[in-house]
């Protein structure tokens, strides 16, 4: 408290300086603050730019052989085909990717397996260069099950291409 | 004293010394400072649209075809969902929650007559239909009388065996009435652009196989048509009051022997007073017929004939209504003026949207070449205007060249700043009130105008409107401006700028915003312009329920910009 009293007395004893110039250091500081604030409000704002979205995937025509690499191995996307439509099921990697319960379907035509509800190796078309599975021998129930899967896939996953037999790539 | 105490003492002395300098100027500066901050905080407004909404206006599809760009859609029409097909009309007696019908032209007139259906202060309010014949002569048409005309004219044409009705009229209430008469009486309407050379009129009649013409005397080459187009069966003159006493039914000797000539006024006045008061019933009404429109491109080239189904038109009307934010929708308090030819589907669709929204509509017999907004709006104070780019450019030039004083120009840049930097449409304030004296004379009460629609017509050589010109016009008129891209085969617009998009770019022609909820846009490779990942450019292709034939290539090269808006390349 001593200090405060001492300082007050000290200041009071000073002669009142007649000081009415515009450019005192204090006024310069105040003007500076004012100009800076005005500038920050007035300066043109840069337009907002959102990050660019992922480029769209190009729709491709696959044959059983060119579809094969998309099995999810080594970080590749996981594709599977249902009745000629190729779905990107990478988001369901836990199911369709390597080690998943449906891993057999990855990179293959899964129509028959899905229709029959079987994940076995023999559901897949063996001959990669032969014609596509025509599915003509399926029963009505099996076709219905397949339709159910297809509807679910169409809701959840993107169709990124179509599957055709080797040799049919350029047919419409 | 320790070193620290010494330091603090110095500091204390320094601060005291600094504030000891406080004087009258310091107070002044401080007051200014506080005043500025207060002003900024008090007048601060949120932008009309969130900046993120403007930064990405359309959604691309996740998959694209080789040689094509992704498909772009409005943010309000997600991929995988059907595009907006219609008006969702709820018939009386049908459950409130049931899905409504898409509707057709008949539902637009029914809605116009019935008035606002939503609960609220304006429930039951109907719009007014006006004809403007100069600053002193504004006539109002009662809706009931127009309904009667729709019924009598439609019945008359039907009784005389008409089937395909060509409408060759300037913008007028009779044009709209004939259109509705065709819709209600199972006739095909053909809307011809007005004020064309004789040969063009005959060629359009021939190509559209019209058997009936509704037109005004003086502009229609009757003798010529009768000689060279024998399929014409029926002609209805729309006679103005000044010459109604003449006997228009008398066909000159030797001409038009097989053509049945009558006048609009006779059909309406000779009908029993009680006839045609009620619209034909909704139940068991026939499928709506097509409407044929002629698209005019550059002078000297043949008009392109396009058949729009009722579904095309209604989808376009629904999309235009939807494109305006809910709080700004057209309503009974609005006065809508089409200052562009109604033979353009863009103008026609907007006018139908205004009728469906129960806005008042004024008709002024402008042709396509009308480019003086002050002239068009004499005698009325429209709140919504459809104007040609040429008319807007003229207004911009006239108003801009009058802004010579330093005060005016500073005010202008202040208001422009509010628009482009803050994204806020300037509302009435001391500044904008002072600025009123510089505004263009649009309408009898300046400041009423709130929205202007304008459209680039693909391949028709419309003068370009840059985004800075559009911004200037927003400041000049105090109205928002929506700039659309229109084309022959697309009813309404293919894409249009956002209602709240006031941004200015360094361009010579403004972008066209995002697709509407009834269209999707895609760009296809051309021999010179190719798409690539992250770069969409090529010929503009538009698809959707409002496109005749569902898909149309516009024949111009376009690109999708950084903010996912469509622009010419």
XYZ file of C-alpha atoms in Angstrom:
741
model
C 0.000 0.000 0.000
C 2.953 2.234 0.693
C 3.944 2.049 -2.902
C 0.553 3.122 -4.209
C 0.383 6.109 -1.895
C 3.863 7.121 -2.833
C 3.115 6.933 -6.568
C -0.136 8.869 -6.237
C 1.634 11.635 -4.386
C 4.413 11.614 -6.963
C 2.006 11.974 -9.860
C -0.048 14.631 -8.081
C 3.005 16.739 -7.493
C 3.834 16.859 -11.206
C 2.842 20.068 -12.962
C -0.181 19.601 -15.199
C 1.366 19.493 -18.637
C -0.593 21.566 -21.098
C -0.752 18.945 -23.807
C -3.254 19.362 -26.624
C -1.332 18.278 -29.689
C -2.991 15.749 -32.022
C 0.137 13.705 -32.568
C 1.049 12.597 -29.085
C 2.313 9.009 -28.902
C -1.006 7.992 -27.315
C -3.047 9.486 -30.126
C -0.848 7.887 -32.738
C -1.440 4.540 -31.040
C -5.190 5.115 -30.934
C -5.309 6.186 -34.590
C -3.304 3.127 -35.493
C -5.751 0.853 -33.676
C -8.704 2.580 -35.338
C -7.260 2.287 -38.835
C -6.341 -1.350 -38.329
C -9.868 -2.228 -37.163
C -11.442 -0.390 -40.068
C -9.122 -2.213 -42.448
C -9.965 -5.630 -41.083
C -13.658 -4.930 -41.535
C -13.379 -3.388 -44.990
C -10.780 -5.580 -46.659
C -12.211 -7.834 -49.349
C -12.797 -11.349 -48.157
C -11.492 -14.213 -50.217
C -14.386 -16.303 -51.531
C -14.923 -19.559 -49.705
C -13.696 -22.562 -51.631
C -14.704 -26.042 -50.624
C -12.287 -28.895 -51.238
C -12.915 -30.468 -54.614
C -14.981 -33.631 -54.471
C -13.545 -36.975 -55.489
C -13.510 -37.281 -59.272
C -16.269 -39.544 -60.545
C -15.425 -43.139 -61.349
C -15.559 -43.849 -65.070
C -18.125 -46.527 -65.975
C -16.214 -49.451 -67.504
C -16.945 -52.647 -69.376
C -15.409 -55.676 -67.677
C -14.880 -59.232 -68.811
C -14.548 -61.973 -66.180
C -10.815 -61.771 -66.676
C -10.447 -58.004 -66.268
C -12.756 -58.076 -63.242
C -10.541 -60.606 -61.475
C -7.927 -58.128 -60.096
C -10.633 -56.235 -58.186
C -10.730 -58.661 -55.318
C -9.506 -56.308 -52.636
C -6.019 -57.821 -52.458
C -3.255 -55.284 -51.815
C -5.684 -52.434 -51.207
C -7.407 -52.759 -54.601
C -11.111 -51.897 -54.649
C -13.564 -54.781 -54.215
C -15.927 -55.302 -57.143
C -18.434 -58.048 -57.777
C -20.874 -58.638 -60.587
C -24.577 -59.457 -60.308
C -26.397 -60.284 -63.546
C -24.032 -58.232 -65.649
C -23.837 -55.216 -63.359
C -20.541 -54.575 -61.566
C -20.935 -53.154 -58.045
C -18.196 -51.397 -56.095
C -18.559 -53.063 -52.693
C -15.340 -51.627 -51.244
C -17.333 -50.110 -48.383
C -18.345 -53.636 -47.404
C -14.716 -54.802 -47.459
C -15.167 -56.702 -44.184
C -17.656 -58.995 -45.920
C -16.466 -59.121 -49.502
C -12.762 -58.367 -49.095
C -9.953 -60.829 -48.422
C -10.672 -62.992 -45.382
C -14.350 -61.996 -45.287
C -17.143 -64.556 -45.417
C -18.043 -63.577 -48.990
C -14.436 -63.239 -50.179
C -15.008 -65.808 -52.921
C -17.291 -63.395 -54.739
C -14.766 -60.577 -54.930
C -13.737 -59.906 -58.502
C -16.210 -62.507 -59.807
C -19.735 -62.963 -61.128
C -21.633 -63.601 -57.891
C -25.121 -64.071 -59.383
C -25.423 -67.836 -58.962
C -23.942 -67.888 -55.474
C -26.243 -65.143 -54.221
C -29.279 -66.810 -55.791
C -28.521 -70.154 -54.176
C -27.347 -68.627 -50.898
C -24.073 -70.507 -51.146
C -20.577 -69.070 -50.932
C -18.809 -72.113 -52.328
C -16.173 -72.129 -54.984
C -18.334 -74.171 -57.403
C -20.923 -71.404 -57.609
C -18.482 -69.320 -59.651
C -18.115 -69.584 -63.393
C -14.938 -71.575 -63.938
C -14.125 -70.647 -67.488
C -13.157 -66.977 -67.404
C -13.007 -66.794 -71.189
C -16.293 -68.601 -71.776
C -19.804 -67.175 -71.956
C -21.421 -65.615 -68.880
C -23.596 -67.699 -66.578
C -27.081 -67.597 -68.112
C -28.792 -68.598 -64.825
C -31.572 -70.313 -66.822
C -31.643 -73.319 -64.488
C -32.525 -71.303 -61.373
C -35.852 -71.866 -59.624
C -38.319 -69.078 -58.964
C -37.340 -68.829 -55.320
C -33.712 -68.559 -56.237
C -34.405 -65.812 -58.779
C -36.416 -63.987 -56.157
C -33.547 -64.209 -53.683
C -31.205 -62.890 -56.355
C -33.532 -59.983 -57.048
C -33.525 -59.201 -53.340
C -29.732 -59.080 -53.283
C -29.642 -56.969 -56.402
C -32.066 -54.437 -54.945
C -30.003 -54.244 -51.778
C -26.815 -53.738 -53.738
C -28.393 -51.031 -55.898
C -29.415 -49.181 -52.755
C -26.085 -49.467 -50.991
C -23.393 -49.608 -53.620
C -22.416 -47.881 -56.833
C -22.689 -49.563 -60.189
C -19.275 -48.894 -61.710
C -19.472 -50.997 -64.846
C -20.991 -53.896 -66.689
C -19.771 -57.429 -67.121
C -19.707 -59.041 -70.562
C -18.181 -62.226 -71.889
C -14.749 -62.064 -73.501
C -15.178 -60.979 -77.091
C -18.386 -58.991 -76.444
C -16.653 -55.871 -75.131
C -17.480 -53.708 -78.101
C -21.043 -54.858 -78.587
C -23.588 -52.332 -77.443
C 15.083 -2.334 -4.594
C 15.400 -5.491 -6.511
C 15.749 -5.538 -10.265
C 12.173 -6.734 -10.666
C 10.765 -3.867 -8.612
C 12.810 -1.469 -10.649
C 11.330 -2.889 -13.842
C 7.792 -2.658 -12.559
C 8.332 0.927 -11.516
C 9.500 1.798 -15.006
C 6.502 0.091 -16.454
C 4.154 1.896 -14.091
C 5.675 5.231 -14.941
C 5.493 4.459 -18.604
C 1.791 3.594 -18.584
C 0.916 6.561 -16.397
C 2.965 8.812 -18.617
C 1.231 7.524 -21.741
C -2.270 8.056 -20.426
C -1.263 11.434 -19.016
C -1.182 12.515 -22.633
C -4.936 11.956 -22.953
C -6.485 15.059 -24.456
C -9.499 16.171 -26.391
C -8.231 14.540 -29.602
C -7.810 11.215 -27.824
C -11.427 11.398 -26.717
C -12.456 12.186 -30.249
C -10.537 9.285 -31.744
C -11.814 6.947 -29.079
C -15.398 7.994 -29.725
C -14.907 7.368 -33.433
C -13.453 3.965 -32.649
C -16.322 2.974 -30.378
C -18.830 4.354 -32.851
C -17.356 2.356 -35.724
C -17.377 -0.869 -33.742
C -20.967 -0.297 -32.611
C -22.081 0.452 -36.167
C -20.443 -2.695 -37.491
C -21.968 -4.874 -34.802
C -25.449 -3.356 -35.002
C -25.689 -3.420 -38.798
C -24.112 -6.832 -39.124
C -26.330 -9.286 -41.041
C -26.028 -12.931 -41.864
C -25.620 -13.530 -45.577
C -28.852 -14.461 -47.378
C -27.455 -17.859 -48.286
C -24.766 -19.767 -46.418
C -21.483 -19.308 -48.332
C -21.028 -23.087 -48.521
C -24.274 -23.375 -50.475
C -22.891 -20.976 -53.058
C -19.482 -22.600 -53.114
C -20.910 -25.912 -54.352
C -24.225 -25.472 -56.096
C -24.777 -28.792 -57.845
C -24.059 -32.382 -56.988
C -22.128 -34.528 -59.431
C -22.934 -38.232 -59.773
C -20.314 -40.617 -58.408
C -20.013 -42.541 -61.678
C -19.567 -41.111 -65.150
C -19.576 -42.688 -68.598
C -16.488 -42.707 -70.781
C -16.477 -39.519 -72.864
C -18.958 -37.789 -70.589
C -18.807 -35.734 -67.436
C -20.581 -36.796 -64.260
C -24.294 -35.956 -64.266
C -24.964 -32.769 -62.297
C -28.151 -32.186 -60.369
C -29.582 -29.502 -58.142
C -28.788 -29.907 -54.424
C -32.544 -30.248 -53.937
C -32.857 -33.222 -56.312
C -30.568 -35.999 -55.064
C -29.234 -38.633 -57.434
C -31.179 -41.861 -57.461
C -34.467 -40.032 -56.938
C -36.851 -39.103 -59.757
C -36.607 -35.469 -60.854
C -39.496 -33.151 -60.010
C -42.324 -34.328 -62.316
C -45.181 -32.018 -61.370
C -47.213 -29.899 -59.046
C -48.393 -32.570 -56.614
C -52.018 -31.457 -56.975
C -54.288 -32.672 -54.184
C -57.839 -33.103 -55.393
C -60.621 -32.210 -52.978
C -61.711 -35.167 -50.915
C -58.457 -37.040 -51.312
C -56.489 -37.815 -48.147
C -54.156 -35.040 -47.122
C -51.246 -37.484 -46.944
C -51.803 -39.170 -50.299
C -49.415 -38.347 -53.102
C -50.906 -35.710 -55.387
C -51.249 -35.742 -59.155
C -48.587 -34.166 -61.357
C -51.355 -32.070 -62.862
C -51.531 -30.220 -66.176
C -52.477 -26.780 -67.483
C -56.074 -27.208 -66.325
C -54.954 -27.496 -62.723
C -53.108 -24.195 -63.040
C -56.277 -22.347 -63.992
C -58.316 -24.197 -61.366
C -55.768 -23.123 -58.751
C -55.782 -19.536 -60.047
C -59.576 -19.410 -59.671
C -59.710 -21.247 -56.352
C -57.210 -18.982 -54.606
C -54.627 -19.781 -51.950
C -55.400 -23.121 -50.301
C -52.858 -23.114 -47.458
C -54.121 -21.920 -44.107
C -52.907 -18.457 -43.240
C -53.770 -14.797 -43.559
C -54.035 -14.998 -47.334
C -56.205 -18.123 -47.511
C -58.653 -17.831 -50.371
C -56.939 -14.798 -51.915
C -56.776 -14.822 -55.702
C -54.556 -12.898 -58.032
C -55.811 -10.274 -60.450
C -55.418 -10.401 -64.205
C -54.659 -7.044 -65.802
C -54.226 -5.759 -69.321
C -51.965 -2.738 -69.642
C -52.548 -0.486 -72.632
C -50.366 2.436 -71.637
C -49.947 4.435 -68.464
C -53.601 5.507 -68.181
C -55.386 2.424 -69.349
C -55.146 -0.606 -67.083
C -58.088 -2.997 -67.315
C -58.792 -5.715 -64.814
C -60.400 -8.961 -65.986
C -62.547 -10.813 -63.492
C -61.475 -14.446 -63.116
C -65.075 -15.621 -63.509
C -65.370 -13.769 -66.819
C -62.117 -15.365 -68.030
C -63.395 -18.799 -67.044
C -66.484 -18.074 -69.141
C -64.293 -17.046 -72.079
C -62.204 -20.216 -71.707
C -65.374 -22.291 -71.884
C -67.082 -20.400 -74.729
C -64.010 -20.090 -76.948
C -63.011 -23.698 -76.350
C -66.556 -24.888 -77.018
C -66.814 -22.775 -80.161
C -63.592 -24.130 -81.639
C -64.587 -27.664 -80.723
C -68.078 -27.263 -82.257
C -66.596 -25.953 -85.497
C -64.456 -29.061 -85.751
C -61.185 -27.434 -84.790
C -58.417 -29.645 -83.536
C -55.067 -27.893 -83.815
C -55.280 -24.268 -82.737
C -52.550 -21.837 -83.695
C -52.331 -18.786 -81.437
C -50.795 -15.794 -83.187
C -51.203 -12.981 -80.674
C -49.000 -10.542 -78.800
C -48.718 -10.994 -75.033
C -52.320 -10.678 -73.981
C -54.923 -12.193 -71.769
C -56.522 -13.733 -74.899
C -53.338 -15.719 -75.550
C -53.451 -17.291 -72.095
C -57.224 -17.795 -72.284
C -56.907 -19.621 -75.631
C -54.163 -21.789 -74.183
C -56.402 -22.790 -71.294
C -59.384 -23.187 -73.628
C -57.351 -25.718 -75.613
C -56.351 -27.535 -72.425
C -59.942 -27.775 -71.195
C -61.495 -28.701 -74.542
C -59.086 -31.333 -75.731
C -57.453 -29.216 -78.444
C -53.802 -28.994 -79.353
C -52.418 -25.504 -78.842
C -49.720 -24.101 -81.109
C -48.118 -20.888 -79.899
C -46.550 -18.881 -82.731
C -44.069 -16.095 -82.078
C -45.785 -12.792 -82.865
C -44.868 -10.173 -85.452
C -43.299 -12.466 -88.040
C -43.054 -12.015 -91.806
C -45.977 -13.458 -93.781
C -43.953 -16.303 -95.212
C -42.748 -17.364 -91.787
C -46.323 -17.398 -90.465
C -47.529 -19.560 -93.343
C -44.575 -21.898 -92.993
C -45.229 -22.303 -89.277
C -48.937 -22.972 -89.899
C -48.069 -25.549 -92.491
C -45.467 -27.317 -90.392
C -47.699 -27.489 -87.350
C -50.748 -28.526 -89.453
C -52.964 -25.964 -87.748
C -56.654 -25.901 -88.728
C -57.714 -22.984 -86.552
C -56.053 -19.625 -85.973
C -56.728 -17.171 -83.176
C -55.177 -13.845 -84.082
C -55.504 -10.091 -84.158
C -56.458 -8.160 -87.308
C -53.718 -6.113 -88.878
C -50.909 -8.475 -88.085
C -52.164 -11.657 -89.710
C -51.891 -11.938 -93.522
C -55.372 -13.416 -93.970
C -55.661 -13.243 -97.784
C -52.200 -14.589 -98.245
C -52.770 -17.449 -95.831
C -56.102 -18.416 -97.396
C -54.476 -18.630 -100.807
C -51.423 -20.616 -99.846
C -52.667 -22.657 -96.887
C -55.966 -24.315 -97.825
C -56.098 -26.494 -94.698
C -57.201 -23.511 -92.629
C -60.818 -24.121 -91.485
C -61.447 -21.543 -88.862
C -60.300 -18.087 -87.872
C -61.073 -16.082 -84.740
C -60.235 -12.377 -84.724
C -59.409 -10.819 -81.410
C -60.710 -7.309 -82.124
C -59.905 -4.387 -79.878
C -62.725 -2.202 -78.620
C -62.004 0.605 -81.065
C -62.861 -1.462 -84.126
C -65.378 -3.858 -82.631
C -68.230 -2.168 -84.511
C -66.873 -3.283 -87.883
C -68.311 -6.400 -89.391
C -65.383 -8.770 -89.107
C -67.392 -11.845 -89.991
C -67.807 -10.740 -93.557
C -65.205 -12.438 -95.673
C -64.201 -10.473 -98.771
C -65.545 -11.886 -102.010
C -63.404 -14.516 -103.544
C -61.195 -15.104 -100.545
C -61.519 -17.490 -97.716
C -64.685 -19.150 -98.938
C -64.114 -22.239 -96.870
C -62.852 -20.498 -93.775
C -65.266 -19.943 -90.934
C -64.523 -16.463 -89.581
C -65.781 -15.132 -86.287
C -64.649 -12.661 -83.657
C -63.724 -13.314 -80.080
C -66.116 -10.647 -78.888
C -69.074 -12.140 -80.786
C -68.441 -15.621 -79.455
C -68.259 -14.329 -75.901
C -71.098 -11.811 -76.135
C -73.497 -14.040 -78.093
C -73.179 -16.908 -75.675
C -75.966 -17.072 -73.063
C -74.981 -15.127 -69.951
C -75.264 -18.242 -67.832
C -73.246 -20.454 -70.160
C -69.745 -21.529 -69.271
C -69.602 -20.266 -65.720
C -68.244 -23.577 -64.460
C -65.090 -25.289 -65.633
C -65.497 -28.781 -67.072
C -65.496 -31.348 -64.251
C -62.276 -32.931 -63.058
C -63.733 -36.429 -63.184
C -63.334 -38.350 -66.427
C -61.366 -35.562 -68.051
C -59.331 -36.606 -71.059
C -55.565 -36.858 -71.122
C -54.033 -33.409 -71.602
C -52.868 -32.621 -75.143
C -49.460 -31.401 -76.288
C -48.507 -27.777 -76.763
C -46.383 -26.903 -79.778
C -43.929 -24.039 -79.506
C -41.727 -22.427 -82.146
C -38.245 -21.549 -81.001
C -36.713 -18.596 -82.767
C -32.987 -18.626 -83.154
C -31.066 -16.077 -85.161
C -33.068 -14.011 -87.654
C -33.081 -15.615 -91.065
C -32.991 -19.197 -89.835
C -36.135 -21.306 -89.694
C -37.920 -21.582 -86.364
C -37.494 -24.896 -84.608
C -40.821 -26.579 -83.916
C -40.951 -28.366 -80.560
C -43.842 -30.381 -79.151
C -44.039 -30.265 -75.399
C -46.270 -32.729 -73.625
C -48.455 -31.446 -70.804
C -46.082 -33.296 -68.459
C -43.056 -31.398 -69.817
C -44.668 -28.040 -69.156
C -46.020 -28.881 -65.744
C -42.670 -30.249 -64.603
C -41.024 -26.999 -65.698
C -43.639 -24.934 -63.839
C -43.153 -26.983 -60.679
C -39.375 -26.588 -60.877
C -39.668 -22.816 -61.268
C -41.932 -22.562 -58.245
C -39.551 -24.742 -56.282
C -36.488 -22.733 -57.330
C -37.617 -19.758 -55.238
C -36.955 -20.123 -51.496
C -40.128 -20.687 -49.479
C -40.074 -17.301 -47.783
C -39.814 -15.533 -51.135
C -42.368 -17.545 -53.148
C -44.729 -15.737 -55.452
C -48.079 -15.014 -53.820
C -51.241 -12.920 -54.003
C -49.318 -9.778 -53.013
C -47.133 -10.010 -56.113
C -47.731 -8.441 -59.497
C -46.053 -10.435 -62.231
C -45.301 -8.857 -65.604
C -43.936 -10.882 -68.516
C -41.977 -8.266 -70.470
C -40.700 -10.915 -72.851
C -42.681 -12.785 -75.468
C -44.992 -15.504 -74.118
C -44.063 -17.579 -77.154
C -40.814 -18.317 -75.286
C -41.364 -21.267 -73.001
C -39.271 -19.621 -70.293
C -41.645 -16.647 -70.105
C -44.706 -18.845 -70.540
C -43.662 -21.280 -67.823
C -42.926 -18.459 -65.372
C -46.286 -16.863 -66.142
C -48.032 -20.185 -65.507
C -46.060 -20.506 -62.266
C -47.263 -17.038 -61.244
C -50.878 -17.976 -62.032
C -50.546 -21.193 -60.046
C -49.076 -19.216 -57.131
C -52.119 -16.891 -57.235
C -49.972 -13.889 -58.051
C -51.533 -11.072 -60.046
C -50.445 -11.092 -63.668
C -50.344 -8.090 -65.983
C -50.220 -8.470 -69.747
C -48.624 -5.876 -71.939
C -48.557 -6.442 -75.665
C -44.811 -6.525 -76.050
C -43.129 -8.462 -78.778
C -39.814 -10.204 -78.533
C -38.012 -7.014 -79.483
C -39.358 -5.006 -76.558
C -36.310 -3.821 -74.746
C -37.407 -0.774 -72.831
C -38.397 -1.732 -69.307
C -39.591 1.759 -68.436
C -42.035 1.608 -71.369
C -43.273 -1.879 -70.516
C -44.029 -1.034 -66.909
C -45.894 2.234 -67.410
C -49.098 2.319 -65.429
C -48.310 -0.563 -63.087
C -45.820 -1.400 -60.349
C -44.725 -4.974 -60.933
C -42.929 -6.883 -58.190
C -41.723 -9.649 -60.490
C -40.560 -9.131 -64.027
C -39.425 -11.343 -66.884
C -37.097 -9.274 -69.035
C -34.860 -9.896 -72.015
C -31.087 -9.511 -71.554
C -31.210 -6.708 -74.139
C -33.705 -4.751 -72.021
C -31.598 -5.261 -68.910
C -28.459 -4.134 -70.712
C -30.234 -1.011 -71.886
C -31.399 -0.238 -68.349
C -27.895 -0.888 -67.056
C -26.353 1.417 -69.577
C -28.831 4.243 -69.042
C -28.743 4.081 -65.263
C -24.988 3.568 -65.127
C -24.229 6.565 -67.280
C -26.378 8.751 -65.010
C -24.230 7.837 -61.996
C -21.763 10.665 -62.498
C -21.484 12.377 -59.129
C -18.948 11.169 -56.579
C -21.665 10.664 -53.974
C -23.683 8.459 -56.292
C -20.711 6.354 -57.211
C -19.631 5.914 -53.597
C -23.133 4.933 -52.584
C -23.202 2.482 -55.453
C -19.957 0.853 -54.399
C -21.138 0.737 -50.772
C -24.319 -1.100 -51.787
C -22.365 -3.341 -54.138
C -20.085 -4.239 -51.237
C -23.033 -5.282 -49.144
C -24.182 -7.530 -51.983
C -20.976 -9.123 -53.127
C -18.887 -9.150 -49.943
C -21.501 -9.785 -47.302
C -24.026 -11.590 -49.481
C -26.843 -9.380 -48.201
C -29.435 -7.749 -50.426
C -29.511 -4.098 -49.245
C -32.844 -3.325 -47.615
C -34.426 0.055 -47.069
C -32.053 2.282 -45.089
C -30.991 5.898 -45.090
C -28.327 5.088 -47.663
C -30.556 3.171 -50.035
C -33.314 5.765 -49.664
C -30.921 8.447 -50.787
C -29.854 6.181 -53.641
C -33.483 5.860 -54.815
C -33.136 9.003 -56.943
C -30.660 7.182 -59.184
C -32.772 4.087 -59.696
C -34.214 3.323 -63.151
C -37.903 4.083 -63.611
C -39.355 0.586 -63.612
C -42.992 0.667 -62.579
C -45.033 3.482 -61.119
C -43.748 2.889 -57.593
C -39.981 2.322 -57.560
C -38.802 -0.058 -54.878
C -41.708 -2.431 -55.417
C -39.803 -4.616 -57.844
C -38.215 -7.559 -56.035
C -37.348 -10.153 -58.618
C -36.257 -10.169 -62.259
C -36.032 -13.260 -64.414
C -33.939 -13.195 -67.539
C -32.671 -15.861 -69.882
C -29.895 -16.586 -72.301
C -31.355 -18.307 -75.377
C -28.950 -20.873 -76.778
C -27.927 -20.053 -80.317
C -30.170 -17.006 -80.600
C -27.439 -14.435 -80.208
C -28.706 -12.979 -76.934
C -26.354 -10.254 -75.716
C -24.196 -11.504 -72.835
C -24.813 -10.348 -69.257
C -21.663 -10.442 -67.158
C -21.853 -11.092 -63.450
C -20.792 -7.526 -62.683
C -23.572 -6.140 -64.893
C -26.038 -8.391 -63.050
C -24.671 -7.142 -59.735
C -24.993 -3.498 -60.834
C -28.570 -4.190 -61.899
C -29.349 -5.704 -58.500
C -28.133 -2.486 -56.895
C -29.912 -0.251 -59.420
C -33.263 -1.988 -59.161
C -33.109 -3.330 -55.624
C -34.380 -6.606 -57.036
C -32.832 -10.037 -57.147
C -31.996 -11.335 -60.601
C -32.178 -14.929 -61.769
C -30.341 -15.592 -65.022
C -31.314 -18.799 -66.799
C -30.034 -20.883 -69.672
C -32.875 -21.768 -72.031
C -33.024 -23.867 -75.141
C -35.537 -24.995 -77.730
C -36.280 -28.450 -76.371
C -36.244 -27.569 -72.674
C -39.466 -26.174 -71.237
C -38.643 -23.366 -68.821
C -34.917 -23.350 -68.119
C -32.124 -25.909 -68.199
C -30.228 -24.220 -65.394
C -30.500 -20.898 -63.599
C -28.533 -18.857 -61.110
C -29.401 -19.217 -57.456
C -31.906 -16.806 -55.953
C -29.372 -15.644 -53.341
C -26.245 -15.789 -55.498
C -24.855 -12.242 -55.801
C -21.205 -13.090 -56.385
C -19.215 -11.256 -59.010
C -16.538 -12.882 -61.105
C -14.189 -11.599 -63.711
C -16.240 -12.784 -66.683
C -17.866 -11.465 -69.825
C -20.905 -13.731 -69.486
C -22.305 -14.837 -66.185
C -22.543 -18.495 -65.265
C -25.987 -20.135 -65.314
C -26.039 -21.570 -61.818
C -27.135 -25.114 -61.105
C -29.711 -27.312 -62.868
C -33.311 -26.962 -61.698
C -35.087 -29.727 -59.816
C -36.585 -30.925 -63.109
C -33.339 -31.150 -65.063
C -29.956 -32.795 -64.894
C -27.000 -31.588 -66.906
C -24.124 -33.556 -68.356
C -21.299 -32.571 -70.693
C -20.295 -34.794 -73.588
C -16.901 -34.846 -75.300
C -16.679 -33.022 -78.599
C -13.873 -33.408 -81.125
C -12.057 -30.461 -79.555
C -13.186 -30.434 -75.918
C -12.754 -33.463 -73.683
C -13.761 -34.399 -70.174
C -11.168 -35.607 -67.695
C -11.110 -36.518 -64.021
C -12.028 -33.389 -62.105
C -12.618 -31.399 -65.261
C -16.081 -31.348 -66.802
C -16.410 -29.722 -70.181
C -18.087 -30.523 -73.483
C -21.382 -30.136 -75.273
C -24.202 -29.404 -72.839
C -26.741 -32.245 -72.617
C -29.919 -31.721 -70.588
C -32.219 -34.489 -69.403
C -35.347 -34.533 -67.332
C -39.143 -34.542 -67.296
C -39.320 -30.974 -68.654
C -37.234 -31.787 -71.739
C -39.109 -32.675 -74.927
C -38.062 -36.251 -75.683
C -36.455 -36.433 -72.230
C -32.969 -35.609 -73.510
C -31.632 -32.738 -75.574
C -28.194 -31.746 -76.769
C -27.998 -27.967 -76.698
C -25.324 -27.712 -79.383
C -23.083 -25.401 -77.354
C -19.959 -26.179 -75.379
C -20.127 -25.654 -71.661
C -18.186 -26.357 -68.536
C -18.828 -26.946 -64.869
C -16.932 -24.373 -62.841
C -15.194 -24.740 -59.472
C -18.431 -23.966 -57.651
C -20.338 -26.569 -59.720
C -22.237 -24.032 -61.746
C -22.783 -24.366 -65.463
C -21.189 -21.831 -67.804
C -20.362 -21.494 -71.447
C -16.855 -22.538 -72.305
